[in-house]
C-alpha positions as CSV (number, residue, x, y, z in Angstrom):
1,M,0.0,0.0,0.0
2,T,1.4,3.3,-1.0
3,G,1.5,6.3,1.3
4,A,-1.2,8.1,-0.7
5,T,-3.5,5.0,-0.7
6,F,-3.0,4.6,3.0
7,A,-3.9,8.3,3.6
8,V,-7.1,7.9,1.6
9,A,-8.0,4.8,3.5
10,V,-7.5,6.5,6.8
11,A,-9.6,9.5,5.6
12,V,-12.4,7.3,4.6
13,A,-12.3,5.4,7.9
14,V,-12.4,8.6,9.8
15,A,-15.4,9.9,7.8
16,V,-17.3,6.7,8.3
17,C,-16.7,6.8,12.1
18,Q,-17.9,10.4,12.2
19,V,-21.1,9.5,10.4
20,A,-21.6,6.5,12.7
21,N,-21.5,8.9,15.6
22,A,-23.8,11.5,14.1
23,S,-26.3,13.4,16.3
24,P,-30.0,12.8,15.8
25,A,-30.1,16.2,13.9
26,Q,-27.3,15.0,11.6
27,D,-28.9,11.6,11.1
28,Y,-32.2,13.4,10.2
29,M,-30.3,15.6,7.7
30,L,-28.5,12.6,6.1
31,H,-31.4,10.1,6.1
32,C,-34.7,11.8,6.3
33,M,-34.5,15.5,5.2
34,G,-34.4,14.6,1.5
35,C,-38.1,13.6,1.7
36,H,-39.5,15.3,4.8
37,G,-37.7,18.6,4.3
38,A,-35.5,20.8,6.4
39,E,-38.4,21.8,8.7
40,A,-40.1,18.3,8.6
41,Q,-43.0,19.7,6.7
42,G,-43.2,16.9,4.1
43,V,-44.5,17.3,0.6
44,L,-48.3,18.1,0.3
45,G,-50.1,15.0,-1.1
46,K,-46.9,12.9,-1.2
47,I,-44.9,12.8,2.0
48,P,-46.7,13.4,5.3
49,P,-45.3,16.1,7.6
50,L,-43.6,15.1,10.8
51,A,-43.7,18.6,12.3
52,N,-46.6,19.0,14.7
53,A,-47.8,15.4,13.9
54,L,-45.2,12.9,15.1
55,S,-45.8,13.4,18.9
56,R,-49.5,12.9,18.2
57,F,-48.8,9.5,16.7
58,M,-46.6,8.7,19.7
59,R,-49.6,9.0,22.0
60,T,-51.1,5.6,21.3
61,P,-49.7,2.1,20.7
62,E,-51.4,2.1,17.3
63,G,-49.8,5.3,16.3
64,R,-46.3,4.2,17.5
65,D,-46.7,1.0,15.6
66,Y,-47.6,2.9,12.5
67,V,-44.7,5.3,12.7
68,L,-42.2,2.5,13.1
69,R,-43.6,0.4,10.3
70,V,-43.9,3.1,7.5
71,P,-41.4,2.3,4.7
72,G,-39.1,5.2,5.5
73,A,-38.6,4.1,9.1
74,A,-38.8,0.3,8.5
75,N,-36.3,0.4,5.7
76,S,-34.0,3.1,7.0
77,A,-30.3,2.4,7.1
78,L,-30.3,3.9,10.6
79,S,-29.8,1.4,13.5
80,D,-32.6,0.9,15.9
81,A,-31.0,3.2,18.4
82,Q,-30.3,5.9,15.8
83,L,-33.9,5.7,14.5
84,A,-35.3,6.0,18.1
85,A,-33.0,9.0,18.7
86,V,-34.1,10.7,15.5
87,L,-37.8,10.2,16.1
88,N,-37.5,11.4,19.7
89,W,-35.5,14.5,18.5
90,L,-38.1,15.2,15.8
91,A,-41.0,15.0,18.2
92,V,-39.4,17.6,20.5
93,T,-37.8,19.8,17.9
94,F,-40.6,20.2,15.3
95,D,-43.7,20.0,17.5
96,A,-44.9,23.3,19.0
97,N,-47.2,21.3,21.4
98,A,-44.8,18.6,22.4
99,S,-43.7,20.4,25.6
100,A,-47.3,20.5,26.9
101,S,-47.8,16.7,26.7
102,T,-44.6,15.0,25.7
103,P,-45.3,11.3,24.9
104,A,-43.0,8.5,26.1
105,P,-39.9,8.4,23.9
106,F,-39.3,5.6,21.5
107,T,-36.9,3.0,22.9
108,D,-34.3,0.9,20.9
109,E,-36.2,-2.2,21.9
110,E,-39.5,-0.9,20.7
111,V,-38.0,0.1,17.4
112,S,-36.3,-3.3,17.0
113,R,-39.5,-5.2,17.8
114,L,-41.8,-3.3,15.4
115,R,-40.0,-1.9,12.5
116,H,-39.3,-5.1,10.6
117,T,-42.9,-6.1,10.1
118,P,-44.1,-4.3,6.9
119,L,-47.5,-2.6,6.7
120,A,-49.9,-4.3,4.3
121,S,-51.3,-0.9,3.3
122,V,-49.7,2.3,4.5
123,L,-52.6,4.5,3.5
124,A,-55.2,2.3,5.2
125,A,-53.1,2.0,8.4
126,R,-52.6,5.8,8.5
127,S,-56.3,6.5,8.0
128,A,-57.3,4.1,10.8
129,V,-54.7,5.5,13.2
130,V,-55.7,9.1,12.5
131,R,-59.3,8.2,13.1
132,G,-58.4,6.6,16.4
133,L,-56.3,9.6,17.4
134,A,-59.1,12.0,16.6
135,A,-61.4,10.0,18.8
136,T,-59.1,10.5,21.8
137,G,-57.7,14.0,21.3
138,P,-55.6,16.1,18.9
139,A,-54.9,14.3,15.6
140,P,-53.4,15.1,12.3
141,P,-56.0,16.1,9.6
142,A,-58.0,13.3,8.2
143,Q,-56.3,13.7,4.8
144,Y,-52.9,13.4,6.4
């Protein structure tokens, strides 16, 4: 191995280690922001917003199950611990109402247990969960 090749290998290894130790904000930027946007607003009619919605889903077991099984979460390259950290960070950072009634944070174990079972129909599951949330308190809009 030449000196230049070794230097490149070391630089790549350092970069990989830095990404592996990214903060939840950095993980969101690297793995989620491309679809959900810088302010977690989503894309109207295509990508649901996480801002002012995620903590509402976290209120119920059905909502938590849904969040962890949507394709973006279920298929994410993030580890279970990283995904839990990103979702917990999002719920606090992009929800104006989160401080009033902060739901229990996601745990690594919960993420690991739920995320690997795909949803049969994302839209049907979302609709059912939103109806259930509306029956018990604040919920995303029905067309969410």
